[in-house]
mmCIF file of C-alpha atoms and ligand atoms in Angstrom:
data_model
loop_
_atom_site.group_PDB
_atom_site.id
_atom_site.type_symbol
_atom_site.label_atom_id
_atom_site.label_comp_id
_atom_site.label_asym_id
_atom_site.label_seq_id
_atom_site.Cartn_x
_atom_site.Cartn_y
_atom_site.Cartn_z
ATOM 1 C CA MET A 1 -5.557 -25.572 7.810
ATOM 2 C CA LYS A 2 -2.049 -27.052 7.748
ATOM 3 C CA ILE A 3 0.246 -23.617 9.014
ATOM 4 C CA GLU A 4 3.064 -24.870 7.482
ATOM 5 C CA LYS A 5 1.876 -25.285 4.080
ATOM 6 C CA MET A 6 0.690 -21.773 4.420
ATOM 7 C CA LEU A 7 4.140 -20.110 5.614
ATOM 8 C CA LYS A 8 6.022 -21.756 2.870
ATOM 9 C CA ARG A 9 3.766 -20.322 0.478
ATOM 10 C CA TYR A 10 4.520 -16.994 1.483
ATOM 11 C CA ARG A 11 8.001 -17.149 2.593
ATOM 12 C CA VAL A 12 11.282 -17.028 -0.021
ATOM 13 C CA ASP A 13 14.221 -17.663 1.079
ATOM 14 C CA HIS A 14 16.260 -18.169 -2.179
ATOM 15 C CA GLY A 15 15.392 -15.031 -4.312
ATOM 16 C CA LYS A 16 16.917 -15.786 -8.077
ATOM 17 C CA HIS A 17 13.835 -16.802 -9.623
ATOM 18 C CA PHE A 18 11.543 -14.389 -7.377
ATOM 19 C CA ARG A 19 8.493 -12.456 -9.125
ATOM 20 C CA LEU A 20 5.766 -10.074 -7.124
ATOM 21 C CA LYS A 21 3.474 -10.814 -9.904
ATOM 22 C CA ASP A 22 3.079 -14.548 -9.001
ATOM 23 C CA HIS A 23 2.023 -13.051 -5.277
ATOM 24 C CA ASP A 24 -1.292 -11.985 -5.452
ATOM 25 C CA PRO A 25 -1.628 -9.108 -2.454
ATOM 26 C CA ALA A 26 -5.494 -10.646 -1.377
ATOM 27 C CA ASP A 27 -4.857 -14.354 -1.232
ATOM 28 C CA THR A 28 -5.908 -15.884 2.023
ATOM 29 C CA HIS A 29 -4.694 -19.227 1.184
ATOM 30 C CA GLY A 30 -8.375 -20.735 0.827
ATOM 31 C CA LEU A 31 -9.832 -19.369 4.072
ATOM 32 C CA ASP A 32 -12.850 -16.499 3.250
ATOM 33 C CA SER A 33 -14.512 -14.357 5.483
ATOM 34 C CA GLU A 34 -16.351 -17.595 6.757
ATOM 35 C CA ASP A 35 -13.175 -19.167 8.238
ATOM 36 C CA LYS A 36 -12.892 -15.627 10.251
ATOM 37 C CA ASP A 37 -13.722 -17.681 13.501
ATOM 38 C CA GLU A 38 -10.988 -20.023 12.495
ATOM 39 C CA ALA A 39 -8.413 -17.046 11.399
ATOM 40 C CA LYS A 40 -8.930 -15.274 14.760
ATOM 41 C CA GLU A 41 -8.455 -18.059 16.852
ATOM 42 C CA LEU A 42 -5.066 -19.093 14.870
ATOM 43 C CA LEU A 43 -4.108 -15.373 15.480
ATOM 44 C CA ALA A 44 -4.639 -15.638 19.143
ATOM 45 C CA ASN A 45 -2.877 -18.721 19.313
ATOM 46 C CA GLY A 46 -0.534 -17.305 17.248
ATOM 47 C CA VAL A 47 -0.039 -14.476 20.004
ATOM 48 C CA GLU A 48 -0.456 -16.227 22.606
ATOM 49 C CA GLU A 49 2.665 -18.977 21.468
ATOM 50 C CA LEU A 50 4.604 -15.521 20.970
ATOM 51 C CA SER A 51 4.359 -14.491 24.741
ATOM 52 C CA ARG A 52 5.778 -17.455 25.940
ATOM 53 C CA LEU A 53 8.500 -17.941 23.721
ATOM 54 C CA GLN A 54 9.175 -14.553 24.307
ATOM 55 C CA ASP A 55 9.670 -15.385 28.087
ATOM 56 C CA ILE A 56 11.791 -18.317 27.149
ATOM 57 C CA LEU A 57 14.270 -15.893 24.668
ATOM 58 C CA ALA A 58 14.955 -13.480 27.584
ATOM 59 C CA ALA A 59 15.182 -15.651 30.028
ATOM 60 C CA GLN A 60 17.894 -17.382 27.971
ATOM 61 C CA ASP A 61 19.416 -14.755 27.320
ATOM 62 C CA LEU A 62 21.431 -15.901 24.399
ATOM 63 C CA TRP A 63 19.586 -15.292 20.684
ATOM 64 C CA GLY A 64 18.264 -12.389 19.700
ATOM 65 C CA LEU A 65 15.310 -11.920 16.635
ATOM 66 C CA LEU A 66 15.475 -8.643 14.189
ATOM 67 C CA VAL A 67 12.488 -8.358 12.340
ATOM 68 C CA ILE A 68 11.942 -6.442 9.787
ATOM 69 C CA PHE A 69 9.061 -4.766 8.299
ATOM 70 C CA GLN A 70 8.951 -2.994 4.874
ATOM 71 C CA ALA A 71 5.593 -2.157 2.603
ATOM 72 C CA MET A 72 3.964 0.639 0.898
ATOM 73 C CA ASP A 73 1.614 3.491 2.859
ATOM 74 C CA ALA A 74 -1.031 2.338 4.487
ATOM 75 C CA ALA A 75 0.152 -1.954 3.699
ATOM 76 C CA GLY A 76 -0.857 -2.218 7.401
ATOM 77 C CA LYS A 77 2.981 -2.380 9.451
ATOM 78 C CA ASP A 78 1.663 -0.314 12.327
ATOM 79 C CA GLY A 79 -1.608 -2.460 12.810
ATOM 80 C CA THR A 80 0.226 -5.376 12.260
ATOM 81 C CA ILE A 81 3.080 -5.168 14.520
ATOM 82 C CA LYS A 82 0.161 -3.499 16.988
ATOM 83 C CA HIS A 83 -1.566 -6.881 17.261
ATOM 84 C CA VAL A 84 0.764 -9.305 16.348
ATOM 85 C CA MET A 85 3.057 -7.910 19.369
ATOM 86 C CA SER A 86 0.149 -7.569 21.706
ATOM 87 C CA GLY A 87 0.689 -10.163 24.014
ATOM 88 C CA VAL A 88 4.798 -10.163 24.519
ATOM 89 C CA ASN A 89 6.437 -8.205 27.582
ATOM 90 C CA PRO A 90 7.037 -5.015 26.499
ATOM 91 C CA GLN A 91 10.614 -5.026 28.432
ATOM 92 C CA GLY A 92 11.630 -7.960 25.650
ATOM 93 C CA VAL A 93 10.659 -5.140 23.006
ATOM 94 C CA GLU A 94 12.045 -2.481 21.120
ATOM 95 C CA VAL A 95 10.026 -1.140 18.328
ATOM 96 C CA THR A 96 11.884 1.594 16.233
ATOM 97 C CA SER A 97 10.256 3.296 13.033
ATOM 98 C CA PHE A 98 13.554 4.904 10.807
ATOM 99 C CA LYS A 99 12.574 8.350 9.084
ATOM 100 C CA VAL A 100 14.182 10.320 6.570
ATOM 101 C CA PRO A 101 17.980 10.088 7.840
ATOM 102 C CA THR A 102 18.348 13.259 9.610
ATOM 103 C CA GLU A 103 21.774 15.093 9.650
ATOM 104 C CA GLU A 104 23.524 13.227 12.134
ATOM 105 C CA GLU A 105 22.282 9.711 10.586
ATOM 106 C CA ARG A 106 23.482 10.966 6.729
ATOM 107 C CA ASN A 107 27.170 11.723 8.552
ATOM 108 C CA HIS A 108 27.929 7.929 9.206
ATOM 109 C CA GLY A 109 27.240 5.220 6.741
ATOM 110 C CA TYR A 110 23.502 4.184 6.432
ATOM 111 C CA LEU A 111 23.731 1.082 8.538
ATOM 112 C CA TRP A 112 24.857 2.848 11.328
ATOM 113 C CA ARG A 113 21.430 3.886 12.928
ATOM 114 C CA THR A 114 20.268 0.553 12.286
ATOM 115 C CA SER A 115 22.856 -1.363 13.890
ATOM 116 C CA GLN A 116 22.264 0.525 17.109
ATOM 117 C CA HIS A 117 18.464 -0.708 17.586
ATOM 118 C CA ALA A 118 19.340 -4.218 16.418
ATOM 119 C CA PRO A 119 18.361 -5.692 19.168
ATOM 120 C CA ALA A 120 20.392 -7.276 22.365
ATOM 121 C CA ARG A 121 20.126 -11.164 23.223
ATOM 122 C CA GLY A 122 16.869 -12.061 24.589
ATOM 123 C CA ARG A 123 15.143 -9.480 22.584
ATOM 124 C CA ILE A 124 13.541 -8.862 19.852
ATOM 125 C CA GLY A 125 13.682 -5.734 17.616
ATOM 126 C CA ILE A 126 10.871 -4.768 15.321
ATOM 127 C CA PHE A 127 11.854 -2.799 12.090
ATOM 128 C CA ASN A 128 9.132 -0.534 10.818
ATOM 129 C CA ARG A 129 10.767 0.258 7.750
ATOM 130 C CA SER A 130 14.710 -0.556 7.454
ATOM 131 C CA TYR A 131 17.965 -0.201 5.917
ATOM 132 C CA TYR A 132 15.912 -1.232 2.790
ATOM 133 C CA GLU A 133 14.692 2.645 2.053
ATOM 134 C CA GLU A 134 18.366 2.710 1.068
ATOM 135 C CA VAL A 135 17.450 0.456 -2.016
ATOM 136 C CA LEU A 136 13.888 1.209 -1.779
ATOM 137 C CA VAL A 137 12.872 5.369 -1.668
ATOM 138 C CA VAL A 138 16.580 6.223 -2.377
ATOM 139 C CA ARG A 139 16.261 4.469 -6.052
ATOM 140 C CA VAL A 140 13.209 5.463 -6.796
ATOM 141 C CA HIS A 141 13.929 9.037 -6.107
ATOM 142 C CA PRO A 142 17.440 9.721 -7.596
ATOM 143 C CA GLU A 143 17.761 12.866 -6.072
ATOM 144 C CA VAL A 144 17.945 11.176 -2.665
ATOM 145 C CA LEU A 145 20.742 9.414 -3.596
ATOM 146 C CA THR A 146 22.271 13.102 -4.544
ATOM 147 C CA SER A 147 21.316 14.012 -0.886
ATOM 148 C CA GLU A 148 23.196 11.795 0.593
ATOM 149 C CA LYS A 149 27.055 12.865 1.686
ATOM 150 C CA LEU A 150 28.714 10.257 -0.631
ATOM 151 C CA PRO A 151 31.917 10.703 -2.200
ATOM 152 C CA LYS A 152 30.644 11.348 -6.324
ATOM 153 C CA GLY A 153 33.454 7.978 -7.041
ATOM 154 C CA LEU A 154 31.676 5.938 -5.159
ATOM 155 C CA VAL A 155 28.257 6.566 -6.146
ATOM 156 C CA THR A 156 28.590 4.153 -9.588
ATOM 157 C CA LYS A 157 25.887 2.235 -11.514
ATOM 158 C CA ASP A 158 27.152 -0.701 -9.265
ATOM 159 C CA ILE A 159 25.619 1.302 -6.574
ATOM 160 C CA TRP A 160 22.407 -0.967 -5.711
ATOM 161 C CA GLU A 161 24.477 -4.271 -6.118
ATOM 162 C CA GLU A 162 26.523 -3.230 -3.770
ATOM 163 C CA ARG A 163 24.103 -1.734 -1.578
ATOM 164 C CA TYR A 164 22.403 -5.488 -2.123
ATOM 165 C CA GLU A 165 26.021 -6.685 -0.837
ATOM 166 C CA ASP A 166 26.463 -5.296 2.315
ATOM 167 C CA ILE A 167 22.670 -5.879 3.138
ATOM 168 C CA CYS A 168 23.685 -9.654 2.850
ATOM 169 C CA ASN A 169 26.492 -8.967 4.605
ATOM 170 C CA PHE A 170 25.703 -7.422 7.203
ATOM 171 C CA GLU A 171 22.623 -10.106 7.963
ATOM 172 C CA ARG A 172 25.219 -12.926 7.772
ATOM 173 C CA TYR A 173 27.168 -10.879 10.465
ATOM 174 C CA LEU A 174 24.206 -10.471 12.921
ATOM 175 C CA THR A 175 22.790 -14.388 11.796
ATOM 176 C CA ARG A 176 26.299 -15.500 13.065
ATOM 177 C CA ASN A 177 26.153 -13.602 16.388
ATOM 178 C CA GLY A 178 22.844 -15.128 17.332
ATOM 179 C CA ILE A 179 20.575 -12.741 15.949
ATOM 180 C CA ALA A 180 18.201 -13.619 13.587
ATOM 181 C CA VAL A 181 16.488 -11.739 11.121
ATOM 182 C CA VAL A 182 13.795 -12.239 9.069
ATOM 183 C CA LYS A 183 12.009 -9.835 6.608
ATOM 184 C CA PHE A 184 8.583 -8.907 6.145
ATOM 185 C CA PHE A 185 7.131 -7.219 2.825
ATOM 186 C CA LEU A 186 3.120 -6.415 3.445
ATOM 187 C CA HIS A 187 2.563 -6.837 -0.002
ATOM 188 C CA LEU A 188 -0.654 -4.281 -0.649
ATOM 189 C CA SER A 189 -2.582 -3.688 -4.239
ATOM 190 C CA LYS A 190 -2.739 -0.437 -5.681
ATOM 191 C CA LYS A 191 -6.803 -0.486 -5.582
ATOM 192 C CA GLU A 192 -6.743 -1.526 -1.598
ATOM 193 C CA GLN A 193 -4.390 1.165 -1.108
ATOM 194 C CA LYS A 194 -6.982 3.800 -2.799
ATOM 195 C CA ARG A 195 -9.602 2.164 -0.563
ATOM 196 C CA ARG A 196 -7.750 3.171 2.332
ATOM 197 C CA PHE A 197 -6.446 5.965 1.553
ATOM 198 C CA MET A 198 -10.145 7.391 0.943
ATOM 199 C CA GLU A 199 -11.095 5.986 4.376
ATOM 200 C CA ARG A 200 -7.905 8.358 6.341
ATOM 201 C CA LEU A 201 -9.924 10.640 4.308
ATOM 202 C CA GLU A 202 -13.610 10.342 5.470
ATOM 203 C CA THR A 203 -12.881 9.487 9.327
ATOM 204 C CA PRO A 204 -12.201 11.730 11.101
ATOM 205 C CA ASP A 205 -10.506 9.619 14.306
ATOM 206 C CA LYS A 206 -8.360 8.454 10.774
ATOM 207 C CA ASN A 207 -7.347 12.049 9.519
ATOM 208 C CA TRP A 208 -4.041 12.002 11.331
ATOM 209 C CA LYS A 209 -2.753 9.029 9.741
ATOM 210 C CA PHE A 210 -3.333 10.538 5.995
ATOM 211 C CA SER A 211 -0.159 12.377 3.957
ATOM 212 C CA ALA A 212 0.013 14.473 1.363
ATOM 213 C CA ALA A 213 3.290 12.761 0.528
ATOM 214 C CA ASP A 214 1.286 9.279 0.278
ATOM 215 C CA VAL A 215 -0.702 10.314 -2.630
ATOM 216 C CA LYS A 216 2.314 11.738 -4.267
ATOM 217 C CA GLU A 217 4.750 8.545 -3.486
ATOM 218 C CA ARG A 218 1.659 6.391 -4.842
ATOM 219 C CA GLY A 219 2.363 7.707 -8.147
ATOM 220 C CA PHE A 220 5.597 6.100 -8.607
ATOM 221 C CA TRP A 221 3.813 3.017 -7.469
ATOM 222 C CA ASP A 222 5.399 0.740 -10.450
ATOM 223 C CA ALA A 223 9.061 1.689 -10.008
ATOM 224 C CA TYR A 224 8.632 1.027 -5.953
ATOM 225 C CA GLN A 225 6.787 -2.298 -7.097
ATOM 226 C CA GLU A 226 10.030 -2.688 -9.264
ATOM 227 C CA ALA A 227 12.058 -1.472 -6.164
ATOM 228 C CA TYR A 228 11.099 -4.276 -3.795
ATOM 229 C CA GLU A 229 10.984 -7.338 -7.029
ATOM 230 C CA GLU A 230 14.106 -6.654 -6.967
ATOM 231 C CA ALA A 231 15.402 -6.095 -3.716
ATOM 232 C CA ILE A 232 13.488 -8.886 -2.221
ATOM 233 C CA ARG A 233 15.682 -11.190 -5.068
ATOM 234 C CA ALA A 234 18.850 -9.772 -4.258
ATOM 235 C CA THR A 235 18.271 -10.572 -0.141
ATOM 236 C CA ALA A 236 15.975 -13.653 0.292
ATOM 237 C CA THR A 237 18.488 -15.704 1.719
ATOM 238 C CA GLU A 238 18.783 -19.202 3.979
ATOM 239 C CA TYR A 239 19.584 -17.077 6.872
ATOM 240 C CA ALA A 240 17.441 -14.144 6.310
ATOM 241 C CA PRO A 241 14.692 -14.843 4.497
ATOM 242 C CA TRP A 242 11.642 -13.058 3.250
ATOM 243 C CA HIS A 243 8.062 -13.457 3.568
ATOM 244 C CA VAL A 244 5.956 -11.705 0.919
ATOM 245 C CA VAL A 245 2.277 -11.849 2.878
ATOM 246 C CA PRO A 246 -0.536 -10.669 1.127
ATOM 247 C CA ALA A 247 -2.413 -7.261 2.447
ATOM 248 C CA ASP A 248 -5.097 -6.823 1.041
ATOM 249 C CA HIS A 249 -6.787 -8.583 4.302
ATOM 250 C CA LYS A 250 -5.572 -7.303 7.132
ATOM 251 C CA TRP A 251 -6.461 -9.849 9.653
ATOM 252 C CA PHE A 252 -4.878 -12.623 6.938
ATOM 253 C CA THR A 253 -1.458 -10.795 6.943
ATOM 254 C CA ARG A 254 -1.736 -10.226 10.938
ATOM 255 C CA LEU A 255 -2.497 -13.853 10.505
ATOM 256 C CA VAL A 256 0.600 -15.270 9.061
ATOM 257 C CA VAL A 257 2.804 -12.492 10.232
ATOM 258 C CA SER A 258 2.235 -14.135 13.504
ATOM 259 C CA GLN A 259 2.257 -17.958 12.549
ATOM 260 C CA ALA A 260 5.871 -17.192 11.357
ATOM 261 C CA LEU A 261 7.525 -15.746 13.769
ATOM 262 C CA VAL A 262 6.713 -18.415 16.170
ATOM 263 C CA LYS A 263 8.271 -20.127 13.509
ATOM 264 C CA GLU A 264 11.177 -18.857 13.620
ATOM 265 C CA LEU A 265 11.632 -18.430 17.581
ATOM 266 C CA LYS A 266 10.654 -22.677 17.575
ATOM 267 C CA ALA A 267 14.010 -23.234 15.178
ATOM 268 C CA MET A 268 15.768 -21.240 17.748
ATOM 269 C CA LYS A 269 15.266 -24.366 20.666
ATOM 270 C CA LEU A 270 14.786 -21.833 22.657
ATOM 271 C CA GLU A 271 15.378 -23.528 26.838
ATOM 272 C CA TYR A 272 15.127 -22.173 30.097
ATOM 273 C CA PRO A 273 18.201 -22.145 31.636
ATOM 274 C CA ILE A 274 19.410 -25.340 33.820
ATOM 275 C CA VAL A 275 20.209 -24.751 37.309
ATOM 276 C CA SER A 276 23.282 -26.293 37.955
ATOM 277 C CA GLY A 277 23.149 -29.060 41.177
ATOM 278 C CA ALA A 278 25.640 -25.705 42.805
ATOM 279 C CA GLU A 279 23.053 -23.046 41.938
ATOM 280 C CA LYS A 280 19.992 -25.591 43.166
ATOM 281 C CA LYS A 281 22.116 -26.045 46.457
ATOM 282 C CA ALA A 282 21.549 -22.666 47.049
ATOM 283 C CA LEU A 283 18.252 -22.539 46.076
ATOM 284 C CA GLY A 284 17.807 -24.265 48.750
ATOM 285 C CA GLU A 285 19.433 -22.493 51.304
ATOM 286 C CA ALA A 286 17.470 -19.253 50.818
ATOM 287 C CA ARG A 287 13.990 -21.287 50.943
ATOM 288 C CA ARG A 288 15.389 -22.802 54.292
ATOM 289 C CA LYS A 289 16.301 -19.063 55.356
ATOM 290 C CA LEU A 290 12.642 -17.918 54.384
ATOM 291 C CA GLU A 291 10.740 -20.814 55.968
ATOM 292 C CA ARG A 292 12.602 -19.476 59.975
ATOM 293 C CA GLU A 293 11.539 -16.002 59.015
HETATM 294 P P1 AMP B 1 6.004 7.106 7.556
HETATM 295 O O1 AMP B 1 6.480 5.313 7.749
HETATM 296 O O2 AMP B 1 4.981 7.251 6.628
HETATM 297 O O3 AMP B 1 6.421 7.895 9.032
HETATM 298 O O4 AMP B 1 7.392 7.922 6.793
HETATM 299 C C1 AMP B 1 8.882 7.827 7.219
HETATM 300 C C2 AMP B 1 9.049 8.373 5.030
HETATM 301 O O5 AMP B 1 10.343 8.506 5.555
HETATM 302 C C3 AMP B 1 9.095 7.443 4.220
HETATM 303 O O6 AMP B 1 8.447 7.636 3.056
HETATM 304 C C4 AMP B 1 10.213 6.487 3.927
HETATM 305 O O7 AMP B 1 10.193 6.594 2.029
HETATM 306 C C5 AMP B 1 11.623 7.763 4.130
HETATM 307 N N1 AMP B 1 12.400 7.378 4.789
HETATM 308 C C6 AMP B 1 12.652 6.212 5.628
HETATM 309 N N2 AMP B 1 14.193 5.740 5.375
HETATM 310 C C7 AMP B 1 14.527 6.129 4.126
HETATM 311 C C8 AMP B 1 16.321 6.693 4.136
HETATM 312 N N3 AMP B 1 16.899 6.057 4.684
HETATM 313 N N4 AMP B 1 16.136 7.745 2.968
HETATM 314 C C9 AMP B 1 14.879 8.240 2.033
HETATM 315 N N5 AMP B 1 13.610 8.250 2.928
HETATM 316 C C10 AMP B 1 13.945 7.419 3.976
HETATM 317 MG MG1 MG B 2 3.476 7.538 6.116
#
């Protein structure tokens, strides 16, 4: 299978003409359940490659990678993070989940809490939800905007456009500093969400994952889809692209995400640090000293 071609299909780096309805949540790029072995192998390869590349990322200590996950409930953010990152060294990764902002967080601009968890050089930072909630849940529920501590005169009809602009600028700032930004929208169908909610209700070990609030949010499905479409249109750029990943089949979601991350890291042309002549000499001396012991 041509991975390049598959990734191209889901990558959105010019948002202008983006339409969510051109993307099928059940798409598997022609792979069906009979090709699952091939898919499994590709996922395994992706996980292995990620592990290899992360090692160089950390050694070189020059680039960083910020990975953002956004999706409707039960689209598989947690499972994707768990599976895709299963091979990487935990010391080089930080996963941060963003919930309803606390009092302290609301006392700052909305990029404050996320900036604190942006990855350092040599590291991978994963956001399970992000500042994009500020143009998603906050847009769908105007009362949330009212609860934010913003001076009244600053909340105008332009607020969403302003936020898109600030988000783009923030992402450009990060990339200009050597922190690459890659964003995933796990695109789930309404039908599959219902099936997964039912499964959570019917399976005792999955009950904990269910929250009544999720069913309430499901009631705002269309408004969320619109908010996602608009946000992706306004923030899909060459320097911080979105990937609209079909999410009705978990095995496929994981495959696409792992391969997209591999591609992103490969594009950095990472290299282990080159040891200088003087350093080589010092290594030789250290070696001789150990041999003499
Ligand atoms: P979960 O990821 O299921 O634990 O849920 C976290 C909840 O926090 C979701 O319902 C999000 O919509 C909500 N949330 C995250 N960020 C924000 C934000 N900036 N403003 C309001 N709600 C948020
Ligand atoms: Mg939830």
